[in-house]
PDB file of C-alpha atoms in Angstrom:
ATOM      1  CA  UNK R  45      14.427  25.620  -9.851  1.00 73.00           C
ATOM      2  CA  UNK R  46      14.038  21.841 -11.733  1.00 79.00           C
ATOM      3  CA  UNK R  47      10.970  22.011 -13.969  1.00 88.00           C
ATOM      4  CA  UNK R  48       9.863  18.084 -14.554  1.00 93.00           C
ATOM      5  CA  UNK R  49       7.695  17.315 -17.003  1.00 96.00           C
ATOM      6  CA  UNK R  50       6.214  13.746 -17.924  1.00 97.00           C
ATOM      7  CA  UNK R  51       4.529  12.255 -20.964  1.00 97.00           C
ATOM      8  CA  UNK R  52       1.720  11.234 -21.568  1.00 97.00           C
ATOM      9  CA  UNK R  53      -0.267  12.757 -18.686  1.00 96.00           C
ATOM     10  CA  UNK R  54      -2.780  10.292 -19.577  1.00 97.00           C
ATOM     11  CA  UNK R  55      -2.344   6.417 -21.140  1.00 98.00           C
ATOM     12  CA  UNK R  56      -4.460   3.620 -21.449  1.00 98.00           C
ATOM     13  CA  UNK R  57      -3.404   0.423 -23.297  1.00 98.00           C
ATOM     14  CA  UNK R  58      -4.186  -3.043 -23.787  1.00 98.00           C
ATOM     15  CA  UNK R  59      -3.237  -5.786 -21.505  1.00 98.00           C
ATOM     16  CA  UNK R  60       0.151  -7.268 -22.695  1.00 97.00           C
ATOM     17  CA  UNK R  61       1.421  -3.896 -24.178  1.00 98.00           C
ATOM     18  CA  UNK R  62       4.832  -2.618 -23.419  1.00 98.00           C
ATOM     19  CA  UNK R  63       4.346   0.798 -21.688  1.00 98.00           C
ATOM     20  CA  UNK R  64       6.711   4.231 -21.854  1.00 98.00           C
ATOM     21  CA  UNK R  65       6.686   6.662 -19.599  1.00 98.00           C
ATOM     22  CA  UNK R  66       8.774   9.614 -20.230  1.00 98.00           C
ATOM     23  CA  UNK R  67      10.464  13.152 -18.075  1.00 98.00           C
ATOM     24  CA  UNK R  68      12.424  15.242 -18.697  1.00 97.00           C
ATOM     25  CA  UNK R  69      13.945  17.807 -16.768  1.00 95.00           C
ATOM     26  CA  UNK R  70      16.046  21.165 -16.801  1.00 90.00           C
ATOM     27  CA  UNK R  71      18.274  21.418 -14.551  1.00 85.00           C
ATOM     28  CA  UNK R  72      20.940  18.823 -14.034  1.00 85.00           C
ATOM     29  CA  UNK R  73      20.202  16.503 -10.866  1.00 86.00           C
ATOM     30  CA  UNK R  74      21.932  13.748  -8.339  1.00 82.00           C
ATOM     31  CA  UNK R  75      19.346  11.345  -8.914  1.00 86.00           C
ATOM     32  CA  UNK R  76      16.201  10.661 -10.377  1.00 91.00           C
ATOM     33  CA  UNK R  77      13.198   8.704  -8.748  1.00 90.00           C
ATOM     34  CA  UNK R  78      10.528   6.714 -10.388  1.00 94.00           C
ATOM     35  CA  UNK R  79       7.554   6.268  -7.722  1.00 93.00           C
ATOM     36  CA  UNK R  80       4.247   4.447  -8.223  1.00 93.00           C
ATOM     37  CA  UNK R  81       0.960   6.124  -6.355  1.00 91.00           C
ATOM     38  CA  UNK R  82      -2.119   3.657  -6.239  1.00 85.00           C
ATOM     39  CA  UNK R  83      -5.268   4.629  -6.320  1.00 80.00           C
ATOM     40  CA  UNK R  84      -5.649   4.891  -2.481  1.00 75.00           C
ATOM     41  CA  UNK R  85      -2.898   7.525  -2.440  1.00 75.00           C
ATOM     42  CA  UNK R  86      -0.082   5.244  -1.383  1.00 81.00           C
ATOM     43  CA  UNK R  87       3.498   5.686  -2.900  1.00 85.00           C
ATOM     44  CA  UNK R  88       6.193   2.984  -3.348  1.00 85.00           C
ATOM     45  CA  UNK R  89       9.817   4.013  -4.455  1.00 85.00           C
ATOM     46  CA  UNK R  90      10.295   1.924  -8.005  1.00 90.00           C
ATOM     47  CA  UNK R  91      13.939   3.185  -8.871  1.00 89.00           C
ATOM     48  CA  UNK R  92      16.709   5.406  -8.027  1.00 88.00           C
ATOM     49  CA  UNK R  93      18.672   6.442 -10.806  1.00 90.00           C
ATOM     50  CA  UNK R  94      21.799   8.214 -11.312  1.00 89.00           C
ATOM     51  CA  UNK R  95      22.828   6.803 -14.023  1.00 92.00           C
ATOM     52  CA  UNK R  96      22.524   3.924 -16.910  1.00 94.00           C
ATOM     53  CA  UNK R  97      19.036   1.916 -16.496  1.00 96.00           C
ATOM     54  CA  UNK R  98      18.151  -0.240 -13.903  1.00 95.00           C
ATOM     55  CA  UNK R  99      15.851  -3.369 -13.944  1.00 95.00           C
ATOM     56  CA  UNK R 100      13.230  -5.026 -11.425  1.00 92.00           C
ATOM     57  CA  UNK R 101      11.017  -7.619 -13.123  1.00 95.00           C
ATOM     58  CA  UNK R 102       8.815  -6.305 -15.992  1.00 97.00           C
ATOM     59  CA  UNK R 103       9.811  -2.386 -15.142  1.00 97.00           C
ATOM     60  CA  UNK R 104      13.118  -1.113 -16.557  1.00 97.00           C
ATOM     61  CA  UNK R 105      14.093   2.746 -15.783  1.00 97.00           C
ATOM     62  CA  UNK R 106      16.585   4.069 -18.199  1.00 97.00           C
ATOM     63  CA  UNK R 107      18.213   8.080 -17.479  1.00 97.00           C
ATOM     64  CA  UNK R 108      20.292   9.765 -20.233  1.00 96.00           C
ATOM     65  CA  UNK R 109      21.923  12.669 -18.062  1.00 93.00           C
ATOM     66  CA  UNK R 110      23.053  14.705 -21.115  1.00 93.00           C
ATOM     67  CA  UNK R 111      19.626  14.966 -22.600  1.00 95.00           C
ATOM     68  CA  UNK R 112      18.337  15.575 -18.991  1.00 95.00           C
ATOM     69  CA  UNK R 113      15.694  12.766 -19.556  1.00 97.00           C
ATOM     70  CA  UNK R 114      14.804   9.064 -18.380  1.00 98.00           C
ATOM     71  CA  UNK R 115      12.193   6.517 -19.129  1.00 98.00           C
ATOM     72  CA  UNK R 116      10.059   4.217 -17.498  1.00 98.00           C
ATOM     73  CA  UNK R 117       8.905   0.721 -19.719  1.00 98.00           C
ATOM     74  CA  UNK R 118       6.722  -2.090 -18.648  1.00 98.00           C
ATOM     75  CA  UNK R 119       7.096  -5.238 -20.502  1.00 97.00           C
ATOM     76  CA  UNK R 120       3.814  -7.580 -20.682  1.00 97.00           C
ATOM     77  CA  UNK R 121       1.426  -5.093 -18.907  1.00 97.00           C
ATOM     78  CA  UNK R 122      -0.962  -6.159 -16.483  1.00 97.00           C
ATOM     79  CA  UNK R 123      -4.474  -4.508 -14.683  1.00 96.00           C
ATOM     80  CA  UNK R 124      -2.510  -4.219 -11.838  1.00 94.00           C
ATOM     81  CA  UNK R 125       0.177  -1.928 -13.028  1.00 96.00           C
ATOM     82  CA  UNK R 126      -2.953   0.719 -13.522  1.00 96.00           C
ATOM     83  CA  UNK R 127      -1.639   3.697 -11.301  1.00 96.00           C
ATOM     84  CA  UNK R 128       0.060   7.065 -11.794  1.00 95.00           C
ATOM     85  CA  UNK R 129       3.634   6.733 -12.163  1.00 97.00           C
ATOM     86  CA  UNK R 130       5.406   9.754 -10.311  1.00 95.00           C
ATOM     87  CA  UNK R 131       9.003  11.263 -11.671  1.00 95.00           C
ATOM     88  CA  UNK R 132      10.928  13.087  -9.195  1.00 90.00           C
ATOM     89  CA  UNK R 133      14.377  14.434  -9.267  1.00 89.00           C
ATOM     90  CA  UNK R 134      17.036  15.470  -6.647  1.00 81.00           C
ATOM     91  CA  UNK R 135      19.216  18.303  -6.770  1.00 76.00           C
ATOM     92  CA  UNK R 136      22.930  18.624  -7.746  1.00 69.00           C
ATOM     93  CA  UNK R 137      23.584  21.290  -4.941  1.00 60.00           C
ATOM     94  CA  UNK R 138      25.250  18.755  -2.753  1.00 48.00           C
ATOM     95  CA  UNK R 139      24.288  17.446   0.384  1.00 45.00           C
ATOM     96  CA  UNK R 140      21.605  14.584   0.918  1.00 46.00           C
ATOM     97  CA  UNK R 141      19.093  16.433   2.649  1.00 47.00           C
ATOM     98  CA  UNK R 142      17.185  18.514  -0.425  1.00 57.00           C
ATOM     99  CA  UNK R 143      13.666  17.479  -1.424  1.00 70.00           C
ATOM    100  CA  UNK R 144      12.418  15.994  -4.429  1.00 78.00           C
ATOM    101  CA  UNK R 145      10.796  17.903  -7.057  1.00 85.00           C
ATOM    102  CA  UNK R 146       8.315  16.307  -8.753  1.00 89.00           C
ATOM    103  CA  UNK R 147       6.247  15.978 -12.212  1.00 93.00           C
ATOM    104  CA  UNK R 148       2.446  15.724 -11.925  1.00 93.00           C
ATOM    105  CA  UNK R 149       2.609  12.309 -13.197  1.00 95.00           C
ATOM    106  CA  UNK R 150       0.950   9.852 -15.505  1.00 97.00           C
ATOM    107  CA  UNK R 151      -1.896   8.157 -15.408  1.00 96.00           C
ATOM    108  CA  UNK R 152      -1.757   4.569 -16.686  1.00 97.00           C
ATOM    109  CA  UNK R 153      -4.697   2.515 -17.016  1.00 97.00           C
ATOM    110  CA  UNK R 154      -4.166  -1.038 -18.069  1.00 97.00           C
ATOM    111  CA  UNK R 155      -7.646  -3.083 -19.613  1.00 97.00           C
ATOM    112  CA  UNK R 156      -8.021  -6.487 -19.331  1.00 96.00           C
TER     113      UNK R 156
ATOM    114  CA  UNK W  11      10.707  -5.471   4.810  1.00 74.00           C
ATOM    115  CA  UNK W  12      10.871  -2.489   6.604  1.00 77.00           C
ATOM    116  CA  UNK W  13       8.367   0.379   5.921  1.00 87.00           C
ATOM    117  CA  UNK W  14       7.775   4.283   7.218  1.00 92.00           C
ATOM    118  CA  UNK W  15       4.659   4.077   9.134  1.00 94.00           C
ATOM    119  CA  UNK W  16       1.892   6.978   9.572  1.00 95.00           C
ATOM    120  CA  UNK W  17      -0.780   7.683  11.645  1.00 95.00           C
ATOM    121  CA  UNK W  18      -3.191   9.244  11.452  1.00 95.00           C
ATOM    122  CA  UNK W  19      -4.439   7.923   8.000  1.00 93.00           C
ATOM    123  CA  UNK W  20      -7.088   9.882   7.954  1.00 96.00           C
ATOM    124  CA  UNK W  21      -7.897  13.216  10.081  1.00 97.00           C
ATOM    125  CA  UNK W  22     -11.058  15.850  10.337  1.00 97.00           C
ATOM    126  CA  UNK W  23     -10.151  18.855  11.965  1.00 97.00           C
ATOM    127  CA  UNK W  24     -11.739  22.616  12.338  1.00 97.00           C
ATOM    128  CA  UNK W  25     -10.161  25.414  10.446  1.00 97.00           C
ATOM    129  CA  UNK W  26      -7.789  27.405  13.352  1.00 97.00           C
ATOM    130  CA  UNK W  27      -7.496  24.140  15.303  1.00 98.00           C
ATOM    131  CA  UNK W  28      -3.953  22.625  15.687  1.00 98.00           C
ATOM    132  CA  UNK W  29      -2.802  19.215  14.145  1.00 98.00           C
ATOM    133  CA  UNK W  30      -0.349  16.793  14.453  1.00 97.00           C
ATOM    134  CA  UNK W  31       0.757  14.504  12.020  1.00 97.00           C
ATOM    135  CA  UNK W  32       3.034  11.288  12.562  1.00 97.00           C
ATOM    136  CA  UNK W  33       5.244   9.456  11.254  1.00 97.00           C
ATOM    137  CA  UNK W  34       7.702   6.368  12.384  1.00 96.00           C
ATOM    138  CA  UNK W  35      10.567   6.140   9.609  1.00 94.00           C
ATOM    139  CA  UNK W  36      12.710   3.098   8.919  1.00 91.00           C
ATOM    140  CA  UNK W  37      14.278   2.807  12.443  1.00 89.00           C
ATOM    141  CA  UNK W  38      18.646   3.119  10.897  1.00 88.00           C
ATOM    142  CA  UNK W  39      17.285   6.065   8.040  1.00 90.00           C
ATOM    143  CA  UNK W  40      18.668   9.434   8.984  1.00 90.00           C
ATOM    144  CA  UNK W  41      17.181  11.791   6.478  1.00 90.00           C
ATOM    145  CA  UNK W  42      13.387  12.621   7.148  1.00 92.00           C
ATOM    146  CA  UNK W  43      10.768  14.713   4.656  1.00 92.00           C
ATOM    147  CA  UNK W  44       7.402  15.890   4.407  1.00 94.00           C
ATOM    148  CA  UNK W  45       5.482  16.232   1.091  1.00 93.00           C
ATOM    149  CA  UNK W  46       2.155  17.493   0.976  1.00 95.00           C
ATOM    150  CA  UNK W  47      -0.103  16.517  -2.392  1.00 93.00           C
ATOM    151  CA  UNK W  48      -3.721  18.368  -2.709  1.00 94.00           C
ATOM    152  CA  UNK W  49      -6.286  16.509  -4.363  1.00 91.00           C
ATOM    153  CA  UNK W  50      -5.368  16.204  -8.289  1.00 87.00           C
ATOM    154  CA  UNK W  51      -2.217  18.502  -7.573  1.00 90.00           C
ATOM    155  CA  UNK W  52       1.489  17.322  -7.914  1.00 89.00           C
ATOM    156  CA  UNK W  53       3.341  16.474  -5.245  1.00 91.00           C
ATOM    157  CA  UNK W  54       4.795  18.781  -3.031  1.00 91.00           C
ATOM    158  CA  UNK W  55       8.175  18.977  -1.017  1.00 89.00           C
ATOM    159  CA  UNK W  56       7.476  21.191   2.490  1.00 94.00           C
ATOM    160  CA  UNK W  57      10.917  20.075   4.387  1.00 93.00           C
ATOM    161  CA  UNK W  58      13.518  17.833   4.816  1.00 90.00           C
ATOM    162  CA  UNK W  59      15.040  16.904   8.565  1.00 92.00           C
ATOM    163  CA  UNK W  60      18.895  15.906   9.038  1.00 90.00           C
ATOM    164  CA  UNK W  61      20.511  15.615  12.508  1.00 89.00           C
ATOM    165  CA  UNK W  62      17.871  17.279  14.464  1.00 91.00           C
ATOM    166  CA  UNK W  63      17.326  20.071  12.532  1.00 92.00           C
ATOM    167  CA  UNK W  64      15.836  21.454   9.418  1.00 93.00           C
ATOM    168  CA  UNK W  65      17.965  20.923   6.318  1.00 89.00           C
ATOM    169  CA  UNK W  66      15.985  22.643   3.484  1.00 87.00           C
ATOM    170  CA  UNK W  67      12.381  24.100   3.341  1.00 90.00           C
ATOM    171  CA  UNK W  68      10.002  25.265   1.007  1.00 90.00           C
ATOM    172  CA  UNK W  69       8.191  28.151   0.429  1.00 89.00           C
ATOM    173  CA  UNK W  70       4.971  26.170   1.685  1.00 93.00           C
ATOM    174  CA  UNK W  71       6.348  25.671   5.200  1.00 95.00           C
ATOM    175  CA  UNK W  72       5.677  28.819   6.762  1.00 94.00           C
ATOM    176  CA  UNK W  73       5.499  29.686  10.256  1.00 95.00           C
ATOM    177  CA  UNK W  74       2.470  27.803  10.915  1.00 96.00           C
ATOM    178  CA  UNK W  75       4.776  24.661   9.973  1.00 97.00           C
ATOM    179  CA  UNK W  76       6.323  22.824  12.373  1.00 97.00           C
ATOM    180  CA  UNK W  77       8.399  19.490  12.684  1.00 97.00           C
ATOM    181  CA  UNK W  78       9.988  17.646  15.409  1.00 95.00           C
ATOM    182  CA  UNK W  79      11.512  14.344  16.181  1.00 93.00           C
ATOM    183  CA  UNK W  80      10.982  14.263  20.049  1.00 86.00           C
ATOM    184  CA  UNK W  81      12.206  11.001  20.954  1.00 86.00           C
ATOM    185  CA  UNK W  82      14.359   9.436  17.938  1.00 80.00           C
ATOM    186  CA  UNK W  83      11.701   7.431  16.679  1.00 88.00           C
ATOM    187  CA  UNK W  84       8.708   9.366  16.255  1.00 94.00           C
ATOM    188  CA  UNK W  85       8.308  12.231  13.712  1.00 96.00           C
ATOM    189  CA  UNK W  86       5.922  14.985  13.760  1.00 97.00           C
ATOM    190  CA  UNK W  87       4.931  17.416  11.354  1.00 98.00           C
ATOM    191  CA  UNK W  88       2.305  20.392  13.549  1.00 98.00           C
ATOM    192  CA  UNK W  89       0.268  23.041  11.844  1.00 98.00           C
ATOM    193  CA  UNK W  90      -0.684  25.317  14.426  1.00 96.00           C
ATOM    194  CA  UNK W  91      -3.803  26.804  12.969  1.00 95.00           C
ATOM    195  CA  UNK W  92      -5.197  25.041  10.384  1.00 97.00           C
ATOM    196  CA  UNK W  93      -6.960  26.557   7.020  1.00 97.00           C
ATOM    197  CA  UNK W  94      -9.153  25.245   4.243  1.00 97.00           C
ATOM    198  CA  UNK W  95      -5.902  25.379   2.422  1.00 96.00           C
ATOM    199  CA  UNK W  96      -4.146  22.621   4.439  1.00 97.00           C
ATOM    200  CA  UNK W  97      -6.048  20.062   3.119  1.00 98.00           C
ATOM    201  CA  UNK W  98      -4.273  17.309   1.723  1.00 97.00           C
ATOM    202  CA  UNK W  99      -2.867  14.548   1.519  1.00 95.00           C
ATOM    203  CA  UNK W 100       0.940  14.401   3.730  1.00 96.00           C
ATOM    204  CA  UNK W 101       3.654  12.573   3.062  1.00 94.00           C
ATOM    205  CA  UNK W 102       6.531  10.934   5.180  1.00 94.00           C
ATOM    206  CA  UNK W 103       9.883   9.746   3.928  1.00 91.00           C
ATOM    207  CA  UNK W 104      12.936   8.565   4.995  1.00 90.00           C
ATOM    208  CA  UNK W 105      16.152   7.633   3.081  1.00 86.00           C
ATOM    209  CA  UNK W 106      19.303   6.374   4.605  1.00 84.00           C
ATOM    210  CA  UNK W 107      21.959   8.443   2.921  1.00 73.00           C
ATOM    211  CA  UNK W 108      20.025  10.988   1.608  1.00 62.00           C
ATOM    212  CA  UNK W 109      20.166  12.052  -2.547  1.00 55.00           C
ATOM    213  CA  UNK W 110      22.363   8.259  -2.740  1.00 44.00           C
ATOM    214  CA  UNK W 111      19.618   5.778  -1.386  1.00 59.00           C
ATOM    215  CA  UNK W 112      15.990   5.336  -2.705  1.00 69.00           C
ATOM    216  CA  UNK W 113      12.930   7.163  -0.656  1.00 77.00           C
ATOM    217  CA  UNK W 114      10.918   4.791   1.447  1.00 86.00           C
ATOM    218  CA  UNK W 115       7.668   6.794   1.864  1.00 87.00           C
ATOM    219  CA  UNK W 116       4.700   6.355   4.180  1.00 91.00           C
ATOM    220  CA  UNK W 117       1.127   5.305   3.098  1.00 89.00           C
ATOM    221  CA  UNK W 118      -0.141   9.205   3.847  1.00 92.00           C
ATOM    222  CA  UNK W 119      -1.837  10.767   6.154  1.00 95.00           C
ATOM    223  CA  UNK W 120      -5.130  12.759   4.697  1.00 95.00           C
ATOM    224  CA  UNK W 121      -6.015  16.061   6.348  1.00 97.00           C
ATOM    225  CA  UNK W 122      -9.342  17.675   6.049  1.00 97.00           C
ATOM    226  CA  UNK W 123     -10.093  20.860   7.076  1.00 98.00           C
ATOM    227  CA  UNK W 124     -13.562  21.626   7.302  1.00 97.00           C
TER     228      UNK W 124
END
Protein backbone atom coordinates (compact mmCIF):
# COMPACT_ATOMS: atom_id res chain seq x y z
CA UNK A 1 0.00 0.00 0.00
CA UNK A 2 1.38 3.82 -1.22
CA UNK A 3 1.82 5.91 1.93
CA UNK A 4 1.71 9.82 0.62
CA UNK A 5 2.76 12.28 2.66
CA UNK A 6 2.77 16.19 1.96
CA UNK A 7 4.56 19.17 3.46
CA UNK A 8 3.68 21.59 5.08
CA UNK A 9 0.22 20.50 6.26
CA UNK A 10 -0.28 24.03 6.94
CA UNK A 11 1.23 27.41 4.95
CA UNK A 12 0.41 30.83 4.93
CA UNK A 13 2.48 33.44 3.01
CA UNK A 14 2.46 36.79 1.72
CA UNK A 15 0.90 37.83 -1.46
CA UNK A 16 3.58 37.67 -4.27
CA UNK A 17 5.55 34.76 -2.60
CA UNK A 18 6.60 31.77 -4.56
CA UNK A 19 4.91 28.73 -2.88
CA UNK A 20 6.28 24.81 -2.46
CA UNK A 21 4.34 22.18 -1.89
CA UNK A 22 5.97 18.93 -1.39
CA UNK A 23 4.99 14.56 -1.34
CA UNK A 24 6.53 12.07 -1.25
CA UNK A 25 5.65 8.65 -1.57
CA UNK A 26 6.77 4.88 -1.06
CA UNK A 27 5.91 2.87 -3.37
CA UNK A 28 6.73 3.46 -6.98
CA UNK A 29 3.58 4.75 -9.06
CA UNK A 30 2.18 5.34 -12.90
CA UNK A 31 1.37 8.76 -12.26
CA UNK A 32 1.08 11.35 -9.86
CA UNK A 33 -1.85 13.95 -9.53
CA UNK A 34 -1.77 17.41 -8.17
CA UNK A 35 -5.57 18.47 -7.37
CA UNK A 36 -6.79 21.76 -5.90
CA UNK A 37 -10.01 21.50 -3.32
CA UNK A 38 -11.67 25.02 -2.64
CA UNK A 39 -13.14 25.85 0.20
CA UNK A 40 -16.66 24.67 -0.88
CA UNK A 41 -15.29 21.14 -1.29
CA UNK A 42 -14.86 21.24 -5.04
CA UNK A 43 -11.77 19.53 -6.72
CA UNK A 44 -10.10 20.48 -10.04
CA UNK A 45 -7.33 18.15 -11.57
CA UNK A 46 -4.04 20.67 -11.76
CA UNK A 47 -1.47 18.07 -13.25
CA UNK A 48 -0.80 14.62 -14.24
CA UNK A 49 2.60 13.63 -13.93
CA UNK A 50 4.61 10.77 -14.90
CA UNK A 51 7.45 12.21 -15.41
CA UNK A 52 9.77 15.56 -15.76
CA UNK A 53 7.65 18.83 -14.64
CA UNK A 54 4.92 20.23 -16.29
CA UNK A 55 3.77 23.93 -16.49
CA UNK A 56 0.26 25.84 -16.60
CA UNK A 57 0.60 29.57 -15.90
CA UNK A 58 2.04 30.49 -12.44
CA UNK A 59 1.85 26.56 -11.17
CA UNK A 60 4.74 24.29 -12.21
CA UNK A 61 4.61 20.44 -10.93
CA UNK A 62 7.96 18.84 -10.97
CA UNK A 63 8.21 14.56 -10.04
CA UNK A 64 11.65 12.98 -9.45
CA UNK A 65 10.62 9.15 -9.74
CA UNK A 66 13.87 7.86 -8.15
CA UNK A 67 13.47 9.83 -4.99
CA UNK A 68 9.71 8.90 -5.12
CA UNK A 69 8.85 12.68 -4.69
CA UNK A 70 7.33 15.76 -6.70
CA UNK A 71 6.65 19.37 -6.06
CA UNK A 72 4.14 21.81 -6.54
CA UNK A 73 5.44 25.89 -6.92
CA UNK A 74 3.39 28.94 -7.45
CA UNK A 75 5.13 31.86 -8.84
CA UNK A 76 3.63 35.46 -7.83
CA UNK A 77 0.95 34.13 -5.37
CA UNK A 78 -2.35 35.46 -5.25
CA UNK A 79 -5.62 35.36 -2.49
CA UNK A 80 -7.12 33.27 -4.82
CA UNK A 81 -4.73 30.42 -4.91
CA UNK A 82 -5.79 30.02 -0.94
CA UNK A 83 -7.03 26.28 -0.98
CA UNK A 84 -5.71 22.84 -0.01
CA UNK A 85 -3.63 21.42 -2.59
CA UNK A 86 -4.31 17.52 -2.78
CA UNK A 87 -1.33 14.89 -3.91
CA UNK A 88 -2.51 11.70 -5.16
CA UNK A 89 -0.72 8.88 -6.78
CA UNK A 90 -1.67 5.91 -9.07
CA UNK A 91 -0.44 2.56 -8.90
CA UNK A 92 2.24 0.71 -10.96
CA UNK A 93 0.17 -2.62 -10.95
CA UNK A 94 -0.95 -2.08 -14.47
CA UNK A 95 -4.18 -1.48 -15.78
CA UNK A 96 -6.02 2.03 -15.78
CA UNK A 97 -8.73 1.28 -13.59
CA UNK A 98 -6.96 1.49 -9.81
CA UNK A 99 -7.84 4.41 -7.54
CA UNK A 100 -5.87 7.15 -6.36
CA UNK A 101 -4.35 7.23 -3.07
CA UNK A 102 -4.13 10.28 -1.59
CA UNK A 103 -2.14 12.64 1.03
CA UNK A 104 -4.27 14.68 3.46
CA UNK A 105 -3.14 17.74 1.83
CA UNK A 106 -1.99 21.27 2.45
CA UNK A 107 -3.51 24.05 3.43
CA UNK A 108 -2.39 27.26 1.72
CA UNK A 109 -3.58 30.51 2.71
CA UNK A 110 -2.47 33.43 0.66
CA UNK A 111 -2.87 37.31 2.52
CA UNK A 112 -3.36 40.16 0.67
CA UNK B 1 -15.11 22.56 -21.40
CA UNK B 2 -16.54 19.53 -20.46
CA UNK B 3 -17.13 18.69 -16.73
CA UNK B 4 -18.49 15.44 -14.52
CA UNK B 5 -21.69 16.60 -13.18
CA UNK B 6 -23.39 15.53 -9.68
CA UNK B 7 -26.50 15.68 -8.18
CA UNK B 8 -27.49 15.70 -5.48
CA UNK B 9 -25.13 18.44 -4.03
CA UNK B 10 -26.36 18.21 -0.98
CA UNK B 11 -28.55 15.29 0.73
CA UNK B 12 -30.29 14.68 4.42
CA UNK B 13 -31.21 11.30 4.91
CA UNK B 14 -32.25 8.96 8.10
CA UNK B 15 -29.78 6.47 9.37
CA UNK B 16 -31.11 2.78 7.74
CA UNK B 17 -32.71 4.68 4.84
CA UNK B 18 -31.33 4.00 1.29
CA UNK B 19 -29.48 6.63 -0.93
CA UNK B 20 -28.57 7.26 -4.21
CA UNK B 21 -25.95 9.28 -5.40
CA UNK B 22 -25.36 10.56 -9.11
CA UNK B 23 -23.16 11.32 -11.25
CA UNK B 24 -22.98 12.23 -15.25
CA UNK B 25 -19.16 11.80 -16.33
CA UNK B 26 -17.55 13.39 -19.37
CA UNK B 27 -19.85 11.76 -22.02
CA UNK B 28 -16.35 9.77 -24.33
CA UNK B 29 -14.48 8.94 -20.52
CA UNK B 30 -14.57 5.23 -19.88
CA UNK B 31 -13.08 4.84 -16.46
CA UNK B 32 -15.52 5.89 -13.55
CA UNK B 33 -14.61 6.28 -9.49
CA UNK B 34 -16.03 7.10 -6.32
CA UNK B 35 -14.09 8.80 -3.46
CA UNK B 36 -15.61 9.50 -0.32
CA UNK B 37 -13.81 12.45 2.01
CA UNK B 38 -15.28 12.88 5.79
CA UNK B 39 -15.14 16.18 7.15
CA UNK B 40 -11.28 17.15 7.85
CA UNK B 41 -10.31 13.48 6.70
CA UNK B 42 -8.20 12.66 3.51
CA UNK B 43 -9.63 11.60 0.66
CA UNK B 44 -10.80 8.34 0.13
CA UNK B 45 -10.88 5.86 -2.93
CA UNK B 46 -14.24 3.36 -2.50
CA UNK B 47 -14.21 1.95 -6.33
CA UNK B 48 -13.34 2.31 -9.66
CA UNK B 49 -15.86 1.16 -12.75
CA UNK B 50 -14.39 -0.13 -16.25
CA UNK B 51 -16.62 -1.76 -18.91
CA UNK B 52 -19.59 -2.36 -16.83
CA UNK B 53 -18.14 -3.75 -14.04
CA UNK B 54 -16.14 -3.18 -10.96
CA UNK B 55 -12.40 -2.89 -11.57
CA UNK B 56 -10.88 -2.42 -8.05
CA UNK B 57 -12.51 -1.73 -4.59
CA UNK B 58 -11.63 -0.76 -1.31
CA UNK B 59 -11.97 -2.00 1.90
CA UNK B 60 -14.69 0.85 2.52
CA UNK B 61 -17.07 -0.51 -0.12
CA UNK B 62 -18.71 -3.18 1.61
CA UNK B 63 -21.82 -4.85 0.88
CA UNK B 64 -23.92 -1.99 1.66
CA UNK B 65 -22.02 -0.34 -1.46
CA UNK B 66 -23.37 -0.36 -4.57
CA UNK B 67 -22.68 1.19 -8.13
CA UNK B 68 -24.30 1.05 -11.40
CA UNK B 69 -24.27 2.71 -14.72
CA UNK B 70 -27.90 1.87 -15.90
CA UNK B 71 -28.14 3.62 -19.05
CA UNK B 72 -24.48 4.70 -20.32
CA UNK B 73 -24.73 8.05 -19.13
CA UNK B 74 -25.80 8.13 -15.70
CA UNK B 75 -23.74 6.79 -12.74
CA UNK B 76 -24.91 5.75 -9.45
CA UNK B 77 -23.27 5.02 -6.38
CA UNK B 78 -26.42 3.28 -3.62
CA UNK B 79 -25.90 2.69 0.05
CA UNK B 80 -28.57 0.55 1.06
CA UNK B 81 -28.82 1.37 4.71
CA UNK B 82 -27.29 4.28 5.66
CA UNK B 83 -25.20 4.96 9.12
CA UNK B 84 -23.89 7.97 10.98
CA UNK B 85 -20.70 6.77 9.46
CA UNK B 86 -21.64 7.50 5.81
CA UNK B 87 -21.47 10.93 6.16
CA UNK B 88 -19.43 12.67 3.83
CA UNK B 89 -18.60 14.26 1.29
CA UNK B 90 -18.65 11.78 -2.36
CA UNK B 91 -16.76 12.08 -5.09
CA UNK B 92 -17.22 11.31 -8.92
CA UNK B 93 -14.49 10.95 -11.51
CA UNK B 94 -13.94 10.04 -14.78
CA UNK B 95 -10.70 9.75 -16.86
CA UNK B 96 -10.50 8.71 -20.42
CA UNK B 97 -7.69 6.20 -20.43
CA UNK B 98 -7.46 5.52 -17.05
CA UNK B 99 -3.75 5.85 -14.90
CA UNK B 100 -2.57 7.86 -18.62
CA UNK B 101 -5.14 10.84 -18.66
CA UNK B 102 -5.79 13.43 -15.84
CA UNK B 103 -9.05 12.89 -13.40
CA UNK B 104 -11.91 15.18 -14.19
CA UNK B 105 -13.84 15.08 -10.87
CA UNK B 106 -17.33 16.24 -9.93
CA UNK B 107 -18.16 19.22 -7.60
CA UNK B 108 -19.37 16.49 -4.70
CA UNK B 109 -22.19 15.39 -3.48
CA UNK B 110 -22.51 15.89 0.60
CA UNK B 111 -24.33 13.17 2.52
CA UNK B 112 -25.68 13.64 5.95
CA UNK B 113 -26.89 11.13 7.95
CA UNK B 114 -28.79 12.20 10.77
Amino acid sequence: KNEVEQSPQNLTAQEGEFITINCSYSVGISALHWLQQHPGGGIVSLFMLSSGKKKHGRLIATINIQEKHSSLHITASHPRDSAVYICAVRGSSGGGADGLTFGKGTHLIIQP
Amino acid sequence: EPEVTQTPSHQVTQMGQEVILRCVPISNHLYFYWYRQILGQKVEFLVSFYNNEISEKSEIFDDQFSVERPDGSNFTLKIRSTKLEDSAMYFCASTLQGAFIEAFFGQGTRLTVV
